Short mmCIF file of C-alpha atoms and ligand atoms in Angstrom, two decimals:
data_model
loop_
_atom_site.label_atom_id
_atom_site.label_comp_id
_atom_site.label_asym_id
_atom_site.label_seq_id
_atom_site.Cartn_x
_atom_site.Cartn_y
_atom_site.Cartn_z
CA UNK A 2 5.88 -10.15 27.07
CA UNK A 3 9.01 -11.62 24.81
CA UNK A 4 9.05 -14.35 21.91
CA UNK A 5 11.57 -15.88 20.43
CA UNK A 6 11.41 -17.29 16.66
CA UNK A 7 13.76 -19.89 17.24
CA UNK A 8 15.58 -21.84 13.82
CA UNK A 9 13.90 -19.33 11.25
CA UNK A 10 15.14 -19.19 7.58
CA UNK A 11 14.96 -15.16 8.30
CA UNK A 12 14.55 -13.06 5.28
CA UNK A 13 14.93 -9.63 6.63
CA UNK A 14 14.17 -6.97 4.39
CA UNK A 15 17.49 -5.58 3.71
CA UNK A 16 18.18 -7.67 0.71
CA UNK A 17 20.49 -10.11 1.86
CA UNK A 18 20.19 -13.72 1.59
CA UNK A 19 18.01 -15.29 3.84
CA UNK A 20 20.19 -16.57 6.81
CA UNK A 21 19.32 -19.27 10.19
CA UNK A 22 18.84 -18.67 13.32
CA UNK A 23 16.57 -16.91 16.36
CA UNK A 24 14.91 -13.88 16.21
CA UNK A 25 13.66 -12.54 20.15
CA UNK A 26 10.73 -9.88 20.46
CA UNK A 27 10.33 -8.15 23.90
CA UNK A 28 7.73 -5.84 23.90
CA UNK A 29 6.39 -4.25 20.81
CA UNK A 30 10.37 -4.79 19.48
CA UNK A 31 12.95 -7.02 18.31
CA UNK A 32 15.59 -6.96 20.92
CA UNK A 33 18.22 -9.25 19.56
CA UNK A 34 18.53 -11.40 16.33
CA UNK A 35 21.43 -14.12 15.94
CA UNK A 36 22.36 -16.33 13.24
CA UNK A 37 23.01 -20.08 13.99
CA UNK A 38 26.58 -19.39 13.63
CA UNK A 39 26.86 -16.92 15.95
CA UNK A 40 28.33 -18.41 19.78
CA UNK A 41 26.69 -16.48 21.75
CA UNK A 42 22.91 -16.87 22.86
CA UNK A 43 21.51 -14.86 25.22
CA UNK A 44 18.80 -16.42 27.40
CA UNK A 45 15.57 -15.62 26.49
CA UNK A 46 13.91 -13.76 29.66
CA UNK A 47 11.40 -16.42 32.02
CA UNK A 48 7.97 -16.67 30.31
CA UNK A 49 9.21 -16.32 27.05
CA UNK A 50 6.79 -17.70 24.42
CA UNK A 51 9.24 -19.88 22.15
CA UNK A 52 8.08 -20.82 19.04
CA UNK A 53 9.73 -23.24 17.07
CA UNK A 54 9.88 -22.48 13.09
CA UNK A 55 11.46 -25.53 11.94
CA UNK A 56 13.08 -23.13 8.98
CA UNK A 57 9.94 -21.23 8.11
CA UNK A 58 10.69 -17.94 6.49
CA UNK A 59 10.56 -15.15 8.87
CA UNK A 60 10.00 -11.83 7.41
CA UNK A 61 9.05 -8.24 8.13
CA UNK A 62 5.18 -7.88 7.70
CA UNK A 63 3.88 -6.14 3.86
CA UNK A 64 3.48 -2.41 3.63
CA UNK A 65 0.61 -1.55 1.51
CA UNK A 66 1.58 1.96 0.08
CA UNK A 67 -1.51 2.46 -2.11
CA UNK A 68 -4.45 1.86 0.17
CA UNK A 69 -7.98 2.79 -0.19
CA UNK A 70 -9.85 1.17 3.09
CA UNK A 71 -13.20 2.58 2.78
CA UNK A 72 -13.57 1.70 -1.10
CA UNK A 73 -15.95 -0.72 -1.65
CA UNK A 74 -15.23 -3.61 -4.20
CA UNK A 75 -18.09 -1.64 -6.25
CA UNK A 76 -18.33 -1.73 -10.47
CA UNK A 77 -17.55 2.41 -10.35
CA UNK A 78 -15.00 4.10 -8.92
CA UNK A 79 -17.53 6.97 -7.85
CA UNK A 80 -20.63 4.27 -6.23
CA UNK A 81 -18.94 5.33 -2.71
CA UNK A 82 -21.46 8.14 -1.84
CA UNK A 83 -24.66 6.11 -2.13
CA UNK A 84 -23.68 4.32 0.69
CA UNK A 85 -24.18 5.87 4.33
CA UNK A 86 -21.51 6.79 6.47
CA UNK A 87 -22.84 3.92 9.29
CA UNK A 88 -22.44 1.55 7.13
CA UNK A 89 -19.01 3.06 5.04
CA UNK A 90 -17.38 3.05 8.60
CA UNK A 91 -17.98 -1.02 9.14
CA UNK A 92 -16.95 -2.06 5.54
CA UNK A 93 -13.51 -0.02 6.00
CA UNK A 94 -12.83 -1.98 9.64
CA UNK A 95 -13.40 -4.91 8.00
CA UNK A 96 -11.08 -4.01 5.34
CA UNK A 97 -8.46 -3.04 8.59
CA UNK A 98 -9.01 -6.72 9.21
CA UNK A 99 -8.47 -8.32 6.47
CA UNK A 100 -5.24 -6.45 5.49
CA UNK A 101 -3.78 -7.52 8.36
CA UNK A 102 -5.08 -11.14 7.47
CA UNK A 103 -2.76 -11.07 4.27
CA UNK A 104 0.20 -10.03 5.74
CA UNK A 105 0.02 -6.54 5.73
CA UNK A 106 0.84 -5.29 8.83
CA UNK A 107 0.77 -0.76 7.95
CA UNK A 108 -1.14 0.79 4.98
CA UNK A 109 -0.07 4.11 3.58
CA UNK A 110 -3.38 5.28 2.50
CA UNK A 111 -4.35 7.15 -0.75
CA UNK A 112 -7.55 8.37 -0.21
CA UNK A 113 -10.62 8.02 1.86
CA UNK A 114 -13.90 8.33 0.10
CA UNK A 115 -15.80 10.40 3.25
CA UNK A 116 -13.69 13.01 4.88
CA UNK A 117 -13.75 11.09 8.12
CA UNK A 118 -13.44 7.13 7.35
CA UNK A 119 -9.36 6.83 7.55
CA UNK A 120 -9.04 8.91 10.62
CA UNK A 121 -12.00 7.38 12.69
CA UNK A 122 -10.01 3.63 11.53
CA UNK A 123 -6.67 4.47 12.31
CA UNK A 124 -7.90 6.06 16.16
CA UNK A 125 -9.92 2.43 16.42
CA UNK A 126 -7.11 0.47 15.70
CA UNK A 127 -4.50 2.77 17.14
CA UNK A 128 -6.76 2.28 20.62
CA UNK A 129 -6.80 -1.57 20.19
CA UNK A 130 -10.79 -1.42 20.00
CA UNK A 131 -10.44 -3.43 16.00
CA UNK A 132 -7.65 -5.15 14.91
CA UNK A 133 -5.87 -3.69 11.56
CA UNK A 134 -2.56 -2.68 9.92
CA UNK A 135 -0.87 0.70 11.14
CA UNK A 136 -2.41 2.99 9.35
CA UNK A 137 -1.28 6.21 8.04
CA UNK A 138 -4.80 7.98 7.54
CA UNK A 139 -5.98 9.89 4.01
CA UNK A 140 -8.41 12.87 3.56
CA UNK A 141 -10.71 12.82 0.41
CA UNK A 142 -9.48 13.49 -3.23
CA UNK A 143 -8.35 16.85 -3.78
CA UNK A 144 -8.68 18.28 -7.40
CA UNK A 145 -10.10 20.98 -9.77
CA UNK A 146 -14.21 21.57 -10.75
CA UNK A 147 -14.55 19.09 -13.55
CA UNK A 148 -11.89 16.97 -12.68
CA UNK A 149 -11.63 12.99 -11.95
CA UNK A 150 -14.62 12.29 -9.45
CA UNK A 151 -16.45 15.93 -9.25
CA UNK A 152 -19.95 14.11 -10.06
CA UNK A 153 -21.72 17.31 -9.25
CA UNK A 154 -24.72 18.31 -11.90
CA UNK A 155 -26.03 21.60 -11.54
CA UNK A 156 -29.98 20.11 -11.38
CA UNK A 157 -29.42 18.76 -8.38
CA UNK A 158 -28.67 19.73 -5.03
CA UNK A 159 -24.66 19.08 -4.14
CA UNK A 160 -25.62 17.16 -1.03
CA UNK A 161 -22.77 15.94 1.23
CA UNK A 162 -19.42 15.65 0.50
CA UNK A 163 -18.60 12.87 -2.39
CA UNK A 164 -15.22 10.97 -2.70
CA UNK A 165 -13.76 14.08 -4.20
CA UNK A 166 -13.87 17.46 -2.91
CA UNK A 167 -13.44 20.18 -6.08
CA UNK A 168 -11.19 23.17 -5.19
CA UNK A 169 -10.44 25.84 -7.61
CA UNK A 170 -7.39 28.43 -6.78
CA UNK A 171 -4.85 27.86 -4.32
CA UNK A 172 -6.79 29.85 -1.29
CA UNK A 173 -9.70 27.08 -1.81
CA UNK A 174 -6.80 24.17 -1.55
CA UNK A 175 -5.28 25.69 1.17
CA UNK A 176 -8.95 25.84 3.00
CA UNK A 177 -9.63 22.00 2.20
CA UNK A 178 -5.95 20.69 3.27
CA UNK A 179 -6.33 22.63 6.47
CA UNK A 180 -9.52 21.18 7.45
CA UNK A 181 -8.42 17.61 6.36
CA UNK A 182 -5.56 18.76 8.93
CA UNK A 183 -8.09 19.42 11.58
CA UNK A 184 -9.72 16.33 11.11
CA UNK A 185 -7.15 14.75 12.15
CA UNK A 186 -5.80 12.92 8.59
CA UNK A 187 -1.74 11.89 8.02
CA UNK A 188 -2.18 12.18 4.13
CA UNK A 189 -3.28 14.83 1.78
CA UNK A 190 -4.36 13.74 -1.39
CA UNK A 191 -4.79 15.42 -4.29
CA UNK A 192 -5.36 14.48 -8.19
CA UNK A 193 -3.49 16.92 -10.40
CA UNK A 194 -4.22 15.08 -13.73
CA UNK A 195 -6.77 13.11 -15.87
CA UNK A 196 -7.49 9.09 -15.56
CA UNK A 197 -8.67 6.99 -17.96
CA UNK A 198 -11.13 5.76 -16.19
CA UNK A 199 -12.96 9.32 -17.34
CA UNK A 200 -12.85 9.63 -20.78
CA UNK A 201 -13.18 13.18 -20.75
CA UNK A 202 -10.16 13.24 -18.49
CA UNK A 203 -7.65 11.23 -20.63
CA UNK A 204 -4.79 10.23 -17.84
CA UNK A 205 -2.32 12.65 -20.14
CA UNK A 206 -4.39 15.92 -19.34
CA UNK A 207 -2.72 17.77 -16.06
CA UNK A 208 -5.81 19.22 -14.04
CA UNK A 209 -4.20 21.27 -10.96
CA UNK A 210 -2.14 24.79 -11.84
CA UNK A 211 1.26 24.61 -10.43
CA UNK A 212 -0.08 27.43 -7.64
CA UNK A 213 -2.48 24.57 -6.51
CA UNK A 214 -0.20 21.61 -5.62
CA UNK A 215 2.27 24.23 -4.06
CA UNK A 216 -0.66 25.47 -1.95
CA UNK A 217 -1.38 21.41 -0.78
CA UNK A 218 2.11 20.81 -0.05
CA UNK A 219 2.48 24.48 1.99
CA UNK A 220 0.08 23.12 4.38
CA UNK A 221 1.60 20.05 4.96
CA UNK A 222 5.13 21.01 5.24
CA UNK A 223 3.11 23.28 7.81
CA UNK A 224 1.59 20.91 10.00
CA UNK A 225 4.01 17.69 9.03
CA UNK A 226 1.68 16.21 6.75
CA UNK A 227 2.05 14.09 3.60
CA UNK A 228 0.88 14.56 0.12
CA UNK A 229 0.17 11.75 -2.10
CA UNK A 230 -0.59 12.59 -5.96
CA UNK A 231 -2.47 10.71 -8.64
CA UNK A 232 -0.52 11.85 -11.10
CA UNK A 233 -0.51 10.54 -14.70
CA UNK A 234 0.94 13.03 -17.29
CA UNK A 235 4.24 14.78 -17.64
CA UNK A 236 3.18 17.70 -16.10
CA UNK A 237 1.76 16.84 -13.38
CA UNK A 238 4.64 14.65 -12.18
CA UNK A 239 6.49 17.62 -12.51
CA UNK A 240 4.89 20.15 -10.63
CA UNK A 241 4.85 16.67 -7.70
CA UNK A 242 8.56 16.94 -7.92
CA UNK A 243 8.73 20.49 -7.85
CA UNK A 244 6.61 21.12 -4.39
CA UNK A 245 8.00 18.09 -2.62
CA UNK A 246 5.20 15.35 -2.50
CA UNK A 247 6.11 12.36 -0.98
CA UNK A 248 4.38 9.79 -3.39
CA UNK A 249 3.67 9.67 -7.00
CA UNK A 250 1.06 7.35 -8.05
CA UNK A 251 0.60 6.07 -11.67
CA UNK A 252 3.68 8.83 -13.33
CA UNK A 253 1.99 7.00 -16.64
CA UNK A 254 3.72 9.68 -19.52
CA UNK A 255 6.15 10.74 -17.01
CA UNK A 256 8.48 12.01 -20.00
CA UNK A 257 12.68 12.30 -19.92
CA UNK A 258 12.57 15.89 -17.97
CA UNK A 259 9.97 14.20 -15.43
CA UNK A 260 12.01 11.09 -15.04
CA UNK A 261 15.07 13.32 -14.72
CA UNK A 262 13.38 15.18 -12.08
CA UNK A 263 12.01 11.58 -10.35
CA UNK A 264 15.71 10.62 -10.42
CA UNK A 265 17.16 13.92 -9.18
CA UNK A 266 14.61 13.40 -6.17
CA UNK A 267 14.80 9.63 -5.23
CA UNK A 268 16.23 10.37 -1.58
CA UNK A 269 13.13 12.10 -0.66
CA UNK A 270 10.33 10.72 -3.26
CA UNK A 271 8.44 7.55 -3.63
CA UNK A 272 6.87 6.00 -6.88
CA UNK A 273 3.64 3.42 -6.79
CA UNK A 274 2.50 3.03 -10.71
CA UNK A 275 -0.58 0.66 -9.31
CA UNK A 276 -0.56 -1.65 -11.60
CA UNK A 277 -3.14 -4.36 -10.80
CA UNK A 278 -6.12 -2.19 -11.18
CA UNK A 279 -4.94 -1.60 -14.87
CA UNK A 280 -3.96 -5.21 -15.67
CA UNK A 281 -6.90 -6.74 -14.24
CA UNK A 282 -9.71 -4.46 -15.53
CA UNK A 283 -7.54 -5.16 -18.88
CA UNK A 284 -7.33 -9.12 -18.32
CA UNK A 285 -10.13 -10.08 -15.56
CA UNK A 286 -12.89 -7.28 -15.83
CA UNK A 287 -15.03 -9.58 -17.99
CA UNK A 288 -15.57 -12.24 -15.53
CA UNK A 289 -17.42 -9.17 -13.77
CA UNK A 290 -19.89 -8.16 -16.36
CA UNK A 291 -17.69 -4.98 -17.08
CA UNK A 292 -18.19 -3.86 -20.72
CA UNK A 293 -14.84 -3.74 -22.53
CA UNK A 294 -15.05 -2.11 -26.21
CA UNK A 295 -11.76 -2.27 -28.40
CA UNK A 296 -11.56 1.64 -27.91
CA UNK A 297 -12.09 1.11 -23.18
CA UNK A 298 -9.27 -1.64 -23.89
CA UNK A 299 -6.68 0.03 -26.56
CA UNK A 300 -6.64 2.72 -23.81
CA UNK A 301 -6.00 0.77 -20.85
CA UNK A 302 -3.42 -1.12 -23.15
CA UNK A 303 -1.43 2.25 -23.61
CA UNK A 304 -1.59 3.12 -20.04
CA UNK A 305 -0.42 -0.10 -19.10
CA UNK A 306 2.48 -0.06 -21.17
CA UNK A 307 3.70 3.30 -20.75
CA UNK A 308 3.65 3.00 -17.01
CA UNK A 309 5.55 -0.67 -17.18
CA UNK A 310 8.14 1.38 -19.64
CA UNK A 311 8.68 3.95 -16.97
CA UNK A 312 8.79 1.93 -13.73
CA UNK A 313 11.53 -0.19 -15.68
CA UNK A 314 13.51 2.81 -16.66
CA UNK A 315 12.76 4.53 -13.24
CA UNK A 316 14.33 1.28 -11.81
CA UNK A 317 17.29 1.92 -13.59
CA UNK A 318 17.66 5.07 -12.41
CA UNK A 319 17.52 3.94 -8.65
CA UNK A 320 14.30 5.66 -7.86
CA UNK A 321 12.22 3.55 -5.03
CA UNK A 322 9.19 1.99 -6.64
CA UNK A 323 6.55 0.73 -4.92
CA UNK A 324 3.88 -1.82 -5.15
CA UNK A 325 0.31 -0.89 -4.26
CA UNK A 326 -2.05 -1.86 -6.73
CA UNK A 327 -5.75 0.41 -5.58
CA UNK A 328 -6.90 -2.61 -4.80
CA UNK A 329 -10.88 -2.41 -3.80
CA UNK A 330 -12.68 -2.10 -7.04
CA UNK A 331 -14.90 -4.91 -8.17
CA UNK A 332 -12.44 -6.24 -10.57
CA UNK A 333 -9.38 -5.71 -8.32
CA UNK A 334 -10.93 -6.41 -4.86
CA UNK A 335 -9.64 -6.05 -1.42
CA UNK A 336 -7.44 -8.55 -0.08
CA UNK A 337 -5.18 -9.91 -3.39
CA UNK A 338 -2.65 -6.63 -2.38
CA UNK A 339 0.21 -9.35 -2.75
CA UNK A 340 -0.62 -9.89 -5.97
CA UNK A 341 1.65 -6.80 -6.72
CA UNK A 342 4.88 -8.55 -6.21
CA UNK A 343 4.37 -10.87 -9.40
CA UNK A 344 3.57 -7.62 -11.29
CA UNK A 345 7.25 -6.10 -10.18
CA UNK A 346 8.82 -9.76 -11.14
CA UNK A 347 6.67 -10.29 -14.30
CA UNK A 348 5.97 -7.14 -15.52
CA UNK A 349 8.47 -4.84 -14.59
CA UNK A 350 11.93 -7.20 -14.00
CA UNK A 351 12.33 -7.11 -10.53
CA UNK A 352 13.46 -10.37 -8.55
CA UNK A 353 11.80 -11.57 -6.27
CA UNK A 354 14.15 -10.23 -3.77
CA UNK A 355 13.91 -6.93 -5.09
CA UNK A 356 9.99 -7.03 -4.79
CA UNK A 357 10.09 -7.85 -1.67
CA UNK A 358 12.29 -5.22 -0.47
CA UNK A 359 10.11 -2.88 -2.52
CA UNK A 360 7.12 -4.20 -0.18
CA UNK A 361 9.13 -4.41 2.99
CA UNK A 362 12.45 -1.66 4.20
CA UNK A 363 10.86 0.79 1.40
CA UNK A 364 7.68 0.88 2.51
CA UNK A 365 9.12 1.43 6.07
CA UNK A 366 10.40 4.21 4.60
CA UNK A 367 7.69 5.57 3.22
CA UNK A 368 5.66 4.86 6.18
CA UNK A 369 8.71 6.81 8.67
CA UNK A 370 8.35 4.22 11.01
CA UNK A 371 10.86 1.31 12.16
CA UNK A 372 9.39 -1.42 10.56
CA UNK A 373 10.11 -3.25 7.07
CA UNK A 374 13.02 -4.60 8.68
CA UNK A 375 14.35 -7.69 10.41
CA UNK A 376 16.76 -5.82 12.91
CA UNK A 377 17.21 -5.35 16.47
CA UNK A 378 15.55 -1.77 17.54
CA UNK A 379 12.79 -2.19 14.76
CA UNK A 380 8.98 -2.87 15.80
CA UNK A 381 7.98 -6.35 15.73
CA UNK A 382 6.08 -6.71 12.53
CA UNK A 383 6.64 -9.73 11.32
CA UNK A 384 5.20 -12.71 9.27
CA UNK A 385 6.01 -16.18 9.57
CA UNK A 386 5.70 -18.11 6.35
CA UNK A 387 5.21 -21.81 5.30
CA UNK A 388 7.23 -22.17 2.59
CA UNK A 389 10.33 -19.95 0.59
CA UNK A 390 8.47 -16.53 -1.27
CA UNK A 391 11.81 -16.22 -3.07
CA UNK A 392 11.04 -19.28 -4.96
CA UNK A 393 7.49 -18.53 -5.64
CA UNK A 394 5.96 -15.28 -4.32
CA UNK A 395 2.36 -16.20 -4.59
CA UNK A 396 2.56 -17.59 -0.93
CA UNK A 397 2.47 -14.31 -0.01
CA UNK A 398 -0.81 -14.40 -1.52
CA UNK A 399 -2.23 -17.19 0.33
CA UNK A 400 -3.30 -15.92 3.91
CA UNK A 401 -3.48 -19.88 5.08
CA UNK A 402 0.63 -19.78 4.35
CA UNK A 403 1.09 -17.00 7.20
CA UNK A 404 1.83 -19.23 9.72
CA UNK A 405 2.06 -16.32 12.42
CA UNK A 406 1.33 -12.76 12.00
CA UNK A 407 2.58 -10.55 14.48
CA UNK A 408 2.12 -6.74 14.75
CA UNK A 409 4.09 -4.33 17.64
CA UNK A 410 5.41 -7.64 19.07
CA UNK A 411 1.28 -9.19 19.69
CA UNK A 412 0.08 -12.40 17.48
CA UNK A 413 -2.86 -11.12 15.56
CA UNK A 414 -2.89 -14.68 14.42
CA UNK A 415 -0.55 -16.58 16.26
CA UNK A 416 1.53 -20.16 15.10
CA UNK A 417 -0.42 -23.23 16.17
CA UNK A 418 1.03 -25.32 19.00
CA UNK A 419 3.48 -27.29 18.58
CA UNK A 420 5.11 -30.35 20.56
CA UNK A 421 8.56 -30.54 19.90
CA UNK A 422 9.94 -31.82 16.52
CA UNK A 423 6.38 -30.74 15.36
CA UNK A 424 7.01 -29.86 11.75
CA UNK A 425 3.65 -30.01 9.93
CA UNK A 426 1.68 -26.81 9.26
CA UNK A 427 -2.01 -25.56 9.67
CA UNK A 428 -2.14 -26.41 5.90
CA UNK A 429 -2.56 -29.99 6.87
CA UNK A 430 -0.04 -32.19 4.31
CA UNK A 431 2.31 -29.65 3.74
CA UNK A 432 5.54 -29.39 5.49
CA UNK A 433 7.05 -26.21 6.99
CA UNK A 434 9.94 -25.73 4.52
CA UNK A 435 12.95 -26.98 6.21
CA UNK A 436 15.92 -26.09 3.49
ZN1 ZN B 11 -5.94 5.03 -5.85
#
């Protein structure tokens, strides 16, 4: 199976200027990409699928490095565990789905909210049985009695296992990675400090003892796992550093020695600050009936701004930030993951370019596979786009603007037919960008 993109503006993920010309897949890979310039062609194999992009973008498909599959689009974080596992499972395939509807074509996840939901979706899709992004798979929340999701209360029974699973001690940490290890999950996650979103927990408060997160990452140097930290104050960020987790998300009060750390790290370490579900519970939380009093909003303010202070400076320090917003929440819903782009631009003074190679090669990185790229050798993950995202990166945003998405070298939604000379778009009047 082979198809070439032939006359694509390709915008390939390294951070060069887009550049013309024909990009052929064979297989699940890109075997050859030339630029118009370049003399010679070699002739696509017989039955090759051509598709002609009349100078459509052609890009490497999103990497979503913050995702949360099986969370609901509910009011409260913690609403997960009233809903049964029958039901949980269909909600996160259809989440699967519609990632790979907006572009994203692998999710780095940060967190399933049953022990089971990531692994069971990644084995489904991995299988072909439901379409979805590559997915590296999560275990629950990790963290201390008391801390950001134990809902426990001692009246009543603990019942089955809720979005976070309370540990105390490194032996009990060690016990809970290595079963999320048996189960089958990429990802450990584990919550070392406070989040606003608990009052009691303010996001500068550092949860986990340093003995803790070393016993989480033990395990998964151990059995090549990941660890992924929600990790808001100082502290916390540095104990992340210190034991060799993979991702940070949030570093909020990540102070000078923290940053210095951060910095001392960035070959090996990965920041996400997650900024949507912060903006928009600040900005668009209303429109959902979500009480905000001055005291709920001066907070969210100050986390806001600290962690836009620190991605800037952490940008100048050459550390790889990421986008990933924990999208999923009622007032940050599944589906707008693009969104995060226009935070890095607006927000935090990325370019466009730079966003997008933040959202493309980095999170290939992150991910450890060959995608995020534009390159011969890499899987065939690719989008093709009606219209320029370096000129305004809310098409990324608008799934009816992925012309084709393609995943391991297979259409999940291929390019309409076109006779030759066809220029027009399934967007009816407008024109496949031609410049
Ligand atoms: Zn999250």
């Amino acid at each position: 199976m082979s198809t070439l993109f032939r006359n694509a503006s390709v915008l390939d993920g390294t951070g060069a200027d887009p550049w013309r010309g024909d990009v052929l897949v064979e297989g699940e890979r890109i075997a050859e990409v030339t630029p118009a310039t370049a003399r010679t062609v070699r002739a696509s194999p017989p039955g090759t699928t051509i598709i002609e992009c009349n100078g459509a973008t052609l890009m490497p498909g999103l990497v979503e490095p913050h995702a949360h599959l099986s969370f609901l689009d509910q009011k409260s974080p913690f609403d997960f565990h009233a809903v049964p596992v029958e039901e949980h499972l269909l909600a996160t395939l259809r989440h699967a789905k519609l990632y790979l509807d907006q572009g994203f074509t692998a999710c780095f996840s940060a967190a399933a909210t049953k022990p089971r939901l990531d692994v069971v979706t990644r084995n489904a899709i991995d299988r072909g049985e439901f379409p979805g992004p590559r997915l590296l798979a999560a275990s629950v929340q990790l963290t201390v009695t008391g801390g950001v999701g134990d809902l426990r209360q001692l009246q009543l029974d603990p019942g089955e296992m809720m979005y976070t699973l309370p540990c105390d001690g490194p032996m009990e940490f060690r016990r809970a990675a290595r079963e999320a290890c048996r189960e089958g999950v990429d990802v450990l996650k584990i919550v070392p400090s406070g989040d606003t979103s608990t009052p009691a927990l303010p996001s500068g408060q550092t949860l986990m003892c340093d003995d803790e997160v070393a016993a989480v990452t033990e395990v998964a140097r151990e059995r090549g796992k990941r660890v992924a930290a929600h990790a808001r104050s100082a502290e916390s960020v540095k104990m992340c550093v210190r034991h060799g987790v993979d991702i940070i998300y949030h570093a909020t009060y990540a102070d000078g020695e923290a940053r210095d750390a951060l910095e001392a790290a960035k070959d090996r370490i990965f920041v996400a600050p997650a900024l949507s579900v912060t903006w928009t519970r600040l900005h668009e939380s209303g429109q959902y009936g979500l009480p905000s009093s001055d005291a709920i909003k001066a907070r969210i303010s100050r986390d806001l701004e600290a962690t836009v202070e620190c991605m800037r400076d952490l940008k100048r320090r050459g550390v790889r930030v990421l986008p990933g917003g924990d999208y999923g929440f009622m007032w940050n819903p599944h589906g707008r993951n693009a969104r995060d782009l226009r935070y890095f631009t607006d927000l935090m003074g990325y370019t466009p370019m730079e966003a997008i190679v933040a959202a493309t090669r980095w999170g290939g990185q992150l991910m450890r596979m060959p995608i995020g790229e534009v390159k011969a050798g890499a899987l065939a993950d690719l989008l093709l786009v009606d219209g320029d995202p370096l000129r305004d990166l809310a098409i990324l945003e608008d799934a009816r603007r992925l012309i084709g998405i393609m995943k391991g070298g297979a259409f999940h939604k291929a390019p309409p037919h076109q006779a030759a000379g066809e220029r027009r778009s399934t967007t009816g009047d407008r024109q496949w960008t031609t410049a």
